[in-house]
């Protein structure tokens, strides 16, 4: 490691204090590993548990693919941060405050992957809510070939286009924790950094909050009215286990809202300032939450789903027969 005297800039004690503590890295590592495990469990249950193979579960698998990419990307970003040369890192940080130099390839690739996967996760979350709402209202599985093609074109194509646009304008790179944890996103030295952050993530994230919450309220009101009319769960209602799916927006809000708060906070503060106590607390929460969605979905849709849990438990114990046939999304639908 080079000494400070040979460095092109003067590295001060305050510069070293502004670096992320190990606890932030631990939060990222733990969260990422848990999500990787959670994603594997979701994939296994989809392959093994026949009753889980309805269209909503398929959409969850696509969402999990995106969340797995985010977890792996954030893990790579954290590893890059751990293996950095501290003096060189701080030197580049000083240089980028004056001139937006090109970041290293690992940072740029990681930023591309996690930007794409995060956007895709927002789109798949919204599509799951739309699918459930329309199935509930129309009383038939809202999953035609045309709809499935649209789902994939929107949820993979639009994020890819937005991320490629960011790459072509050379804005992906080191943001020095402006509104992230120990991973890369949008270069923090850009004069219009918050415009790019809005376009490549936060704007779509906030829109997802609003849309999914709106869909949730619409479905709850619809089910409440039908319950008053028919006075039981067998008419115009979701299976009890599948009602968990309409809670999916709670997962994304609880886990990612801290990052949105940091983004809004940073947009009105000096982004070159060292993180204060309040922001550092938020960094810890965000470093865990941004990578944890696959893990949270695993708990909600595998371990809390009675049919899936019972089938897996029977397989582990080697007793009984696995459940046959797909579980319908609607309570009054028979296979």
mmCIF file of C-alpha atoms in Angstrom:
data_model
loop_
_atom_site.group_PDB
_atom_site.id
_atom_site.type_symbol
_atom_site.label_atom_id
_atom_site.label_comp_id
_atom_site.label_asym_id
_atom_site.label_seq_id
_atom_site.Cartn_x
_atom_site.Cartn_y
_atom_site.Cartn_z
ATOM 1 C CA UNK A 1 0.000 0.000 0.000
ATOM 2 C CA UNK A 2 1.347 3.410 -0.932
ATOM 3 C CA UNK A 3 2.104 5.873 1.767
ATOM 4 C CA UNK A 4 0.126 9.010 2.135
ATOM 5 C CA UNK A 5 3.144 11.153 1.216
ATOM 6 C CA UNK A 6 3.401 9.566 -2.218
ATOM 7 C CA UNK A 7 -0.281 9.951 -2.872
ATOM 8 C CA UNK A 8 -1.342 12.676 -5.328
ATOM 9 C CA UNK A 9 -3.765 14.033 -2.746
ATOM 10 C CA UNK A 10 -3.607 14.550 0.983
ATOM 11 C CA UNK A 11 -5.477 11.745 2.792
ATOM 12 C CA UNK A 12 -6.741 13.044 6.115
ATOM 13 C CA UNK A 13 -8.052 11.283 9.206
ATOM 14 C CA UNK A 14 -11.573 12.487 8.409
ATOM 15 C CA UNK A 15 -11.322 10.763 5.036
ATOM 16 C CA UNK A 16 -10.622 7.434 6.712
ATOM 17 C CA UNK A 17 -13.424 7.997 9.219
ATOM 18 C CA UNK A 18 -15.845 8.483 6.304
ATOM 19 C CA UNK A 19 -15.237 4.913 5.136
ATOM 20 C CA UNK A 20 -17.890 2.326 5.897
ATOM 21 C CA UNK A 21 -17.527 0.342 9.139
ATOM 22 C CA UNK A 22 -17.254 -3.438 9.085
ATOM 23 C CA UNK A 23 -20.764 -3.762 10.506
ATOM 24 C CA UNK A 24 -22.219 -2.407 7.247
ATOM 25 C CA UNK A 25 -20.299 -5.012 5.277
ATOM 26 C CA UNK A 26 -21.506 -7.747 7.639
ATOM 27 C CA UNK A 27 -25.121 -6.637 7.083
ATOM 28 C CA UNK A 28 -24.619 -6.871 3.314
ATOM 29 C CA UNK A 29 -22.882 -10.248 3.443
ATOM 30 C CA UNK A 30 -25.467 -11.816 5.773
ATOM 31 C CA UNK A 31 -28.406 -10.414 3.810
ATOM 32 C CA UNK A 32 -26.981 -11.483 0.442
ATOM 33 C CA UNK A 33 -26.202 -15.023 1.598
ATOM 34 C CA UNK A 34 -29.666 -15.402 3.166
ATOM 35 C CA UNK A 35 -31.290 -14.236 -0.068
ATOM 36 C CA UNK A 36 -29.224 -16.653 -2.148
ATOM 37 C CA UNK A 37 -30.366 -19.483 0.131
ATOM 38 C CA UNK A 38 -33.959 -18.192 0.051
ATOM 39 C CA UNK A 39 -33.925 -18.040 -3.747
ATOM 40 C CA UNK A 40 -32.689 -21.637 -3.948
ATOM 41 C CA UNK A 41 -35.495 -22.752 -1.593
ATOM 42 C CA UNK A 42 -38.106 -20.977 -3.749
ATOM 43 C CA UNK A 43 -36.743 -22.667 -6.894
ATOM 44 C CA UNK A 44 -36.680 -26.090 -5.188
ATOM 45 C CA UNK A 45 -40.240 -25.784 -3.877
ATOM 46 C CA UNK A 46 -41.459 -24.750 -7.314
ATOM 47 C CA UNK A 47 -39.817 -27.807 -8.880
ATOM 48 C CA UNK A 48 -40.796 -30.334 -6.206
ATOM 49 C CA UNK A 49 -44.118 -29.171 -4.803
ATOM 50 C CA UNK A 50 -46.733 -29.687 -7.517
ATOM 51 C CA UNK A 51 -49.395 -27.782 -5.633
ATOM 52 C CA UNK A 52 -47.185 -24.679 -5.813
ATOM 53 C CA UNK A 53 -47.049 -24.621 -9.609
ATOM 54 C CA UNK A 54 -49.802 -22.112 -10.309
ATOM 55 C CA UNK A 55 -49.231 -19.040 -12.431
ATOM 56 C CA UNK A 56 -48.760 -16.746 -9.445
ATOM 57 C CA UNK A 57 -45.934 -18.952 -8.169
ATOM 58 C CA UNK A 58 -44.342 -18.821 -11.626
ATOM 59 C CA UNK A 59 -44.395 -15.044 -11.459
ATOM 60 C CA UNK A 60 -42.778 -15.288 -8.023
ATOM 61 C CA UNK A 61 -40.006 -17.420 -9.552
ATOM 62 C CA UNK A 62 -39.309 -14.687 -12.129
ATOM 63 C CA UNK A 63 -39.259 -12.096 -9.345
ATOM 64 C CA UNK A 64 -36.854 -14.313 -7.412
ATOM 65 C CA UNK A 65 -34.493 -14.520 -10.382
ATOM 66 C CA UNK A 66 -34.259 -10.730 -10.364
ATOM 67 C CA UNK A 67 -33.818 -10.615 -6.577
ATOM 68 C CA UNK A 68 -31.126 -13.289 -6.743
ATOM 69 C CA UNK A 69 -29.204 -11.185 -9.268
ATOM 70 C CA UNK A 70 -29.456 -8.211 -6.911
ATOM 71 C CA UNK A 71 -28.202 -10.241 -3.948
ATOM 72 C CA UNK A 72 -25.240 -11.635 -5.901
ATOM 73 C CA UNK A 73 -24.450 -8.203 -7.344
ATOM 74 C CA UNK A 74 -24.483 -6.520 -3.936
ATOM 75 C CA UNK A 75 -22.338 -9.337 -2.574
ATOM 76 C CA UNK A 76 -19.783 -8.772 -5.345
ATOM 77 C CA UNK A 77 -19.875 -5.033 -4.638
ATOM 78 C CA UNK A 78 -19.216 -5.620 -0.941
ATOM 79 C CA UNK A 79 -16.342 -8.004 -1.735
ATOM 80 C CA UNK A 80 -14.837 -5.403 -4.055
ATOM 81 C CA UNK A 81 -15.025 -2.871 -1.240
ATOM 82 C CA UNK A 82 -13.350 -5.259 1.226
ATOM 83 C CA UNK A 83 -10.495 -6.050 -1.181
ATOM 84 C CA UNK A 84 -9.839 -2.415 -2.111
ATOM 85 C CA UNK A 85 -6.545 -0.596 -1.617
ATOM 86 C CA UNK A 86 -7.648 1.987 0.947
ATOM 87 C CA UNK A 87 -5.231 4.779 -0.024
ATOM 88 C CA UNK A 88 -5.903 4.299 -3.734
ATOM 89 C CA UNK A 89 -9.634 4.229 -3.055
ATOM 90 C CA UNK A 90 -9.526 7.518 -1.122
ATOM 91 C CA UNK A 91 -7.327 9.089 -3.805
ATOM 92 C CA UNK A 92 -9.847 8.181 -6.511
ATOM 93 C CA UNK A 93 -12.626 9.529 -4.295
ATOM 94 C CA UNK A 94 -10.887 12.915 -4.097
ATOM 95 C CA UNK A 95 -10.237 12.934 -7.844
ATOM 96 C CA UNK A 96 -13.848 12.098 -8.691
ATOM 97 C CA UNK A 97 -15.086 15.078 -6.682
ATOM 98 C CA UNK A 98 -13.422 17.242 -9.322
ATOM 99 C CA UNK A 99 -13.370 15.043 -12.402
ATOM 100 C CA UNK A 100 -15.633 12.096 -13.186
ATOM 101 C CA UNK A 101 -13.035 9.528 -14.155
ATOM 102 C CA UNK A 102 -14.008 6.087 -15.419
ATOM 103 C CA UNK A 103 -14.490 3.510 -12.678
ATOM 104 C CA UNK A 104 -13.071 -0.017 -12.722
ATOM 105 C CA UNK A 105 -14.705 -2.807 -14.708
ATOM 106 C CA UNK A 106 -15.927 -4.762 -11.668
ATOM 107 C CA UNK A 107 -17.768 -1.701 -10.336
ATOM 108 C CA UNK A 108 -19.315 -0.923 -13.718
ATOM 109 C CA UNK A 109 -20.460 -4.504 -14.406
ATOM 110 C CA UNK A 110 -21.863 -4.877 -10.881
ATOM 111 C CA UNK A 111 -23.712 -1.586 -11.251
ATOM 112 C CA UNK A 112 -25.170 -2.707 -14.589
ATOM 113 C CA UNK A 113 -26.377 -6.039 -13.163
ATOM 114 C CA UNK A 114 -27.922 -4.652 -9.964
ATOM 115 C CA UNK A 115 -29.522 -1.685 -11.727
ATOM 116 C CA UNK A 116 -31.148 -4.044 -14.231
ATOM 117 C CA UNK A 117 -32.210 -6.586 -11.589
ATOM 118 C CA UNK A 118 -33.621 -3.983 -9.199
ATOM 119 C CA UNK A 119 -35.720 -2.428 -11.961
ATOM 120 C CA UNK A 120 -36.879 -5.872 -13.035
ATOM 121 C CA UNK A 121 -37.841 -6.671 -9.441
ATOM 122 C CA UNK A 122 -40.028 -3.558 -9.267
ATOM 123 C CA UNK A 123 -41.801 -4.491 -12.502
ATOM 124 C CA UNK A 124 -42.381 -8.121 -11.483
ATOM 125 C CA UNK A 125 -43.744 -7.017 -8.105
ATOM 126 C CA UNK A 126 -46.268 -4.746 -9.812
ATOM 127 C CA UNK A 127 -47.202 -7.446 -12.337
ATOM 128 C CA UNK A 128 -47.863 -9.985 -9.574
ATOM 129 C CA UNK A 129 -50.258 -7.542 -7.933
ATOM 130 C CA UNK A 130 -51.976 -6.785 -11.267
ATOM 131 C CA UNK A 131 -52.278 -10.507 -12.043
ATOM 132 C CA UNK A 132 -53.878 -11.289 -8.681
ATOM 133 C CA UNK A 133 -56.215 -8.307 -8.840
ATOM 134 C CA UNK A 134 -57.464 -9.117 -12.340
ATOM 135 C CA UNK A 135 -57.837 -12.838 -11.530
ATOM 136 C CA UNK A 136 -59.868 -11.937 -8.467
ATOM 137 C CA UNK A 137 -62.097 -9.484 -10.305
ATOM 138 C CA UNK A 138 -62.610 -11.522 -13.496
ATOM 139 C CA UNK A 139 -62.892 -14.812 -11.560
ATOM 140 C CA UNK A 140 -60.606 -16.623 -13.971
ATOM 141 C CA UNK A 141 -56.849 -17.089 -14.206
ATOM 142 C CA UNK A 142 -55.625 -13.904 -15.879
ATOM 143 C CA UNK A 143 -52.787 -15.614 -17.689
ATOM 144 C CA UNK A 144 -53.262 -15.780 -21.440
ATOM 145 C CA UNK A 145 -50.284 -16.231 -23.750
ATOM 146 C CA UNK A 146 -50.520 -12.572 -24.729
ATOM 147 C CA UNK A 147 -50.399 -11.480 -21.096
ATOM 148 C CA UNK A 148 -47.385 -13.683 -20.367
ATOM 149 C CA UNK A 149 -45.505 -12.262 -23.362
ATOM 150 C CA UNK A 150 -46.304 -8.730 -22.191
ATOM 151 C CA UNK A 151 -45.150 -9.584 -18.662
ATOM 152 C CA UNK A 152 -41.734 -10.693 -19.896
ATOM 153 C CA UNK A 153 -41.290 -7.897 -22.430
ATOM 154 C CA UNK A 154 -42.053 -5.265 -19.801
ATOM 155 C CA UNK A 155 -40.228 -6.803 -16.842
ATOM 156 C CA UNK A 156 -37.037 -7.720 -18.671
ATOM 157 C CA UNK A 157 -37.077 -5.446 -21.715
ATOM 158 C CA UNK A 158 -37.779 -2.065 -20.109
ATOM 159 C CA UNK A 159 -35.148 -2.483 -17.344
ATOM 160 C CA UNK A 160 -32.593 -3.627 -19.917
ATOM 161 C CA UNK A 161 -33.307 -0.568 -22.072
ATOM 162 C CA UNK A 162 -33.002 1.837 -19.134
ATOM 163 C CA UNK A 163 -29.802 0.211 -17.884
ATOM 164 C CA UNK A 164 -28.241 0.182 -21.348
ATOM 165 C CA UNK A 165 -29.078 3.885 -21.675
ATOM 166 C CA UNK A 166 -27.235 4.558 -18.407
ATOM 167 C CA UNK A 167 -24.274 2.498 -19.613
ATOM 168 C CA UNK A 168 -24.128 4.322 -22.944
ATOM 169 C CA UNK A 169 -23.996 7.679 -21.129
ATOM 170 C CA UNK A 170 -21.202 6.348 -18.878
ATOM 171 C CA UNK A 171 -23.013 7.139 -15.628
ATOM 172 C CA UNK A 172 -22.672 3.720 -13.973
ATOM 173 C CA UNK A 173 -19.958 3.507 -11.350
ATOM 174 C CA UNK A 174 -18.830 4.444 -7.856
ATOM 175 C CA UNK A 175 -21.320 6.611 -5.958
ATOM 176 C CA UNK A 176 -19.418 6.532 -2.639
ATOM 177 C CA UNK A 177 -22.504 5.579 -0.603
ATOM 178 C CA UNK A 178 -24.586 8.553 -1.766
ATOM 179 C CA UNK A 179 -27.708 6.410 -1.457
ATOM 180 C CA UNK A 180 -26.343 2.865 -1.481
ATOM 181 C CA UNK A 181 -24.375 0.491 0.717
ATOM 182 C CA UNK A 182 -20.891 -0.831 -0.186
ATOM 183 C CA UNK A 183 -21.795 -1.377 -3.838
ATOM 184 C CA UNK A 184 -21.761 0.697 -7.020
ATOM 185 C CA UNK A 185 -24.651 2.375 -8.816
ATOM 186 C CA UNK A 186 -24.563 5.874 -10.375
ATOM 187 C CA UNK A 187 -21.375 7.945 -10.271
ATOM 188 C CA UNK A 188 -21.687 10.291 -7.296
ATOM 189 C CA UNK A 189 -19.635 12.999 -9.028
ATOM 190 C CA UNK A 190 -22.176 13.669 -11.777
ATOM 191 C CA UNK A 191 -23.878 17.083 -11.691
ATOM 192 C CA UNK A 192 -27.237 15.423 -12.486
ATOM 193 C CA UNK A 193 -26.657 12.342 -10.332
ATOM 194 C CA UNK A 194 -30.116 12.433 -8.734
ATOM 195 C CA UNK A 195 -31.827 12.667 -12.110
ATOM 196 C CA UNK A 196 -30.040 9.483 -13.182
ATOM 197 C CA UNK A 197 -30.795 7.790 -9.851
ATOM 198 C CA UNK A 198 -34.457 8.638 -10.325
ATOM 199 C CA UNK A 199 -34.470 7.293 -13.892
ATOM 200 C CA UNK A 200 -32.534 4.107 -13.124
ATOM 201 C CA UNK A 201 -34.176 3.111 -9.877
ATOM 202 C CA UNK A 202 -35.737 5.373 -7.304
ATOM 203 C CA UNK A 203 -38.418 6.862 -9.521
ATOM 204 C CA UNK A 204 -39.628 3.387 -10.529
ATOM 205 C CA UNK A 205 -39.332 2.185 -6.946
ATOM 206 C CA UNK A 206 -41.556 4.966 -5.608
ATOM 207 C CA UNK A 207 -44.008 4.341 -8.450
ATOM 208 C CA UNK A 208 -44.064 0.650 -7.453
ATOM 209 C CA UNK A 209 -44.904 1.635 -3.867
ATOM 210 C CA UNK A 210 -47.838 3.729 -5.049
ATOM 211 C CA UNK A 211 -49.179 1.229 -7.612
ATOM 212 C CA UNK A 212 -48.930 -1.867 -5.422
ATOM 213 C CA UNK A 213 -50.461 -0.101 -2.440
ATOM 214 C CA UNK A 214 -53.322 1.064 -4.658
ATOM 215 C CA UNK A 215 -53.876 -2.477 -5.976
ATOM 216 C CA UNK A 216 -53.813 -3.799 -2.407
ATOM 217 C CA UNK A 217 -56.504 -1.349 -1.305
ATOM 218 C CA UNK A 218 -58.666 -2.166 -4.369
ATOM 219 C CA UNK A 219 -58.432 -5.921 -3.681
ATOM 220 C CA UNK A 220 -59.148 -5.549 0.027
ATOM 221 C CA UNK A 221 -62.243 -3.434 -0.668
ATOM 222 C CA UNK A 222 -63.416 -5.932 -3.325
ATOM 223 C CA UNK A 223 -62.987 -8.930 -1.014
ATOM 224 C CA UNK A 224 -64.638 -7.088 1.856
ATOM 225 C CA UNK A 225 -67.707 -6.311 -0.254
ATOM 226 C CA UNK A 226 -67.959 -9.898 -1.509
ATOM 227 C CA UNK A 227 -67.576 -11.244 2.005
ATOM 228 C CA UNK A 228 -70.467 -9.106 3.205
ATOM 229 C CA UNK A 229 -72.598 -10.312 0.307
ATOM 230 C CA UNK A 230 -71.852 -14.044 0.450
ATOM 231 C CA UNK A 231 -70.850 -14.292 4.122
ATOM 232 C CA UNK A 232 -68.226 -16.986 3.544
ATOM 233 C CA UNK A 233 -64.856 -17.401 1.845
ATOM 234 C CA UNK A 234 -66.032 -19.707 -0.926
ATOM 235 C CA UNK A 235 -67.239 -16.963 -3.259
ATOM 236 C CA UNK A 236 -65.069 -14.466 -5.141
ATOM 237 C CA UNK A 237 -62.177 -14.947 -2.773
ATOM 238 C CA UNK A 238 -58.526 -15.995 -2.838
ATOM 239 C CA UNK A 239 -57.245 -19.127 -1.202
ATOM 240 C CA UNK A 240 -56.097 -18.293 2.304
ATOM 241 C CA UNK A 241 -52.463 -19.116 1.418
ATOM 242 C CA UNK A 242 -52.554 -16.994 -1.733
ATOM 243 C CA UNK A 243 -53.739 -13.951 0.190
ATOM 244 C CA UNK A 244 -50.082 -13.737 1.223
ATOM 245 C CA UNK A 245 -49.269 -12.640 -2.319
ATOM 246 C CA UNK A 246 -51.158 -9.391 -1.957
ATOM 247 C CA UNK A 247 -48.833 -8.630 0.963
ATOM 248 C CA UNK A 248 -45.847 -8.647 -1.378
ATOM 249 C CA UNK A 249 -45.752 -4.867 -1.576
ATOM 250 C CA UNK A 250 -45.168 -4.758 2.192
ATOM 251 C CA UNK A 251 -41.970 -6.739 1.663
ATOM 252 C CA UNK A 252 -40.506 -4.322 -0.854
ATOM 253 C CA UNK A 253 -41.554 -1.237 1.128
ATOM 254 C CA UNK A 254 -40.232 -2.509 4.466
ATOM 255 C CA UNK A 255 -36.930 -3.670 3.004
ATOM 256 C CA UNK A 256 -36.213 -0.842 0.562
ATOM 257 C CA UNK A 257 -37.869 2.232 2.094
ATOM 258 C CA UNK A 258 -34.675 3.083 3.991
ATOM 259 C CA UNK A 259 -32.778 3.456 0.731
ATOM 260 C CA UNK A 260 -35.513 5.740 -0.582
ATOM 261 C CA UNK A 261 -35.299 7.849 2.568
ATOM 262 C CA UNK A 262 -31.523 8.138 2.109
ATOM 263 C CA UNK A 263 -32.033 9.102 -1.537
ATOM 264 C CA UNK A 264 -34.493 11.877 -0.632
ATOM 265 C CA UNK A 265 -32.278 12.998 2.249
ATOM 266 C CA UNK A 266 -29.159 13.097 0.059
ATOM 267 C CA UNK A 267 -31.002 15.055 -2.638
ATOM 268 C CA UNK A 268 -31.330 18.034 -0.283
ATOM 269 C CA UNK A 269 -27.967 17.634 1.492
ATOM 270 C CA UNK A 270 -24.375 17.925 0.348
ATOM 271 C CA UNK A 271 -23.604 14.495 -1.055
ATOM 272 C CA UNK A 272 -19.879 14.988 -0.488
ATOM 273 C CA UNK A 273 -20.311 15.299 3.251
ATOM 274 C CA UNK A 274 -19.259 12.369 5.435
ATOM 275 C CA UNK A 275 -22.213 10.255 6.583
ATOM 276 C CA UNK A 276 -23.667 11.528 9.842
ATOM 277 C CA UNK A 277 -25.003 9.371 12.663
ATOM 278 C CA UNK A 278 -28.553 9.321 11.285
ATOM 279 C CA UNK A 279 -27.390 8.437 7.787
ATOM 280 C CA UNK A 280 -25.044 5.744 9.102
ATOM 281 C CA UNK A 281 -27.931 4.055 10.918
ATOM 282 C CA UNK A 282 -29.886 4.106 7.657
ATOM 283 C CA UNK A 283 -26.877 2.692 5.776
ATOM 284 C CA UNK A 284 -26.876 -0.346 8.075
ATOM 285 C CA UNK A 285 -30.594 -0.950 7.545
ATOM 286 C CA UNK A 286 -30.350 -0.424 3.795
ATOM 287 C CA UNK A 287 -27.301 -2.688 3.469
ATOM 288 C CA UNK A 288 -29.391 -5.506 4.889
ATOM 289 C CA UNK A 289 -32.734 -4.659 3.290
ATOM 290 C CA UNK A 290 -31.698 -4.029 -0.310
ATOM 291 C CA UNK A 291 -30.333 -7.562 -0.641
ATOM 292 C CA UNK A 292 -32.935 -9.381 1.461
ATOM 293 C CA UNK A 293 -36.035 -9.570 -0.717
ATOM 294 C CA UNK A 294 -35.540 -13.163 -1.891
ATOM 295 C CA UNK A 295 -35.057 -14.256 1.729
ATOM 296 C CA UNK A 296 -38.197 -12.426 2.878
ATOM 297 C CA UNK A 297 -40.228 -13.877 -0.007
ATOM 298 C CA UNK A 298 -38.978 -17.359 0.906
ATOM 299 C CA UNK A 299 -40.307 -16.960 4.449
ATOM 300 C CA UNK A 300 -43.615 -15.505 3.263
ATOM 301 C CA UNK A 301 -44.361 -17.825 0.342
ATOM 302 C CA UNK A 302 -42.636 -21.085 1.322
ATOM 303 C CA UNK A 303 -42.578 -21.420 5.100
ATOM 304 C CA UNK A 304 -45.856 -19.577 5.707
ATOM 305 C CA UNK A 305 -47.721 -21.333 2.879
ATOM 306 C CA UNK A 306 -49.454 -24.278 4.580
ATOM 307 C CA UNK A 307 -49.666 -26.470 1.466
ATOM 308 C CA UNK A 308 -46.006 -25.952 0.540
ATOM 309 C CA UNK A 309 -44.794 -26.364 4.106
ATOM 310 C CA UNK A 310 -46.800 -29.564 4.631
ATOM 311 C CA UNK A 311 -45.632 -31.083 1.360
ATOM 312 C CA UNK A 312 -41.973 -30.323 2.112
ATOM 313 C CA UNK A 313 -42.281 -31.640 5.659
ATOM 314 C CA UNK A 314 -43.828 -34.896 4.394
ATOM 315 C CA UNK A 315 -40.990 -35.299 1.921
ATOM 316 C CA UNK A 316 -38.378 -34.739 4.634
ATOM 317 C CA UNK A 317 -40.064 -37.283 6.925
ATOM 318 C CA UNK A 318 -40.619 -39.690 4.059
ATOM 319 C CA UNK A 319 -44.291 -40.221 4.833
ATOM 320 C CA UNK A 320 -47.509 -39.659 2.937
ATOM 321 C CA UNK A 321 -47.909 -38.776 -0.697
ATOM 322 C CA UNK A 322 -46.971 -35.426 -2.228
ATOM 323 C CA UNK A 323 -49.966 -33.250 -3.047
ATOM 324 C CA UNK A 324 -51.102 -33.547 -6.650
ATOM 325 C CA UNK A 325 -52.326 -30.881 -9.013
ATOM 326 C CA UNK A 326 -51.862 -27.150 -9.089
ATOM 327 C CA UNK A 327 -53.479 -25.091 -6.368
ATOM 328 C CA UNK A 328 -55.975 -22.657 -7.950
ATOM 329 C CA UNK A 329 -55.568 -19.007 -7.065
ATOM 330 C CA UNK A 330 -59.281 -18.667 -6.354
ATOM 331 C CA UNK A 331 -60.900 -20.412 -3.391
ATOM 332 C CA UNK A 332 -63.939 -21.520 -5.403
ATOM 333 C CA UNK A 333 -61.979 -22.956 -8.339
ATOM 334 C CA UNK A 334 -61.533 -26.695 -8.607
ATOM 335 C CA UNK A 335 -58.845 -28.504 -10.602
#
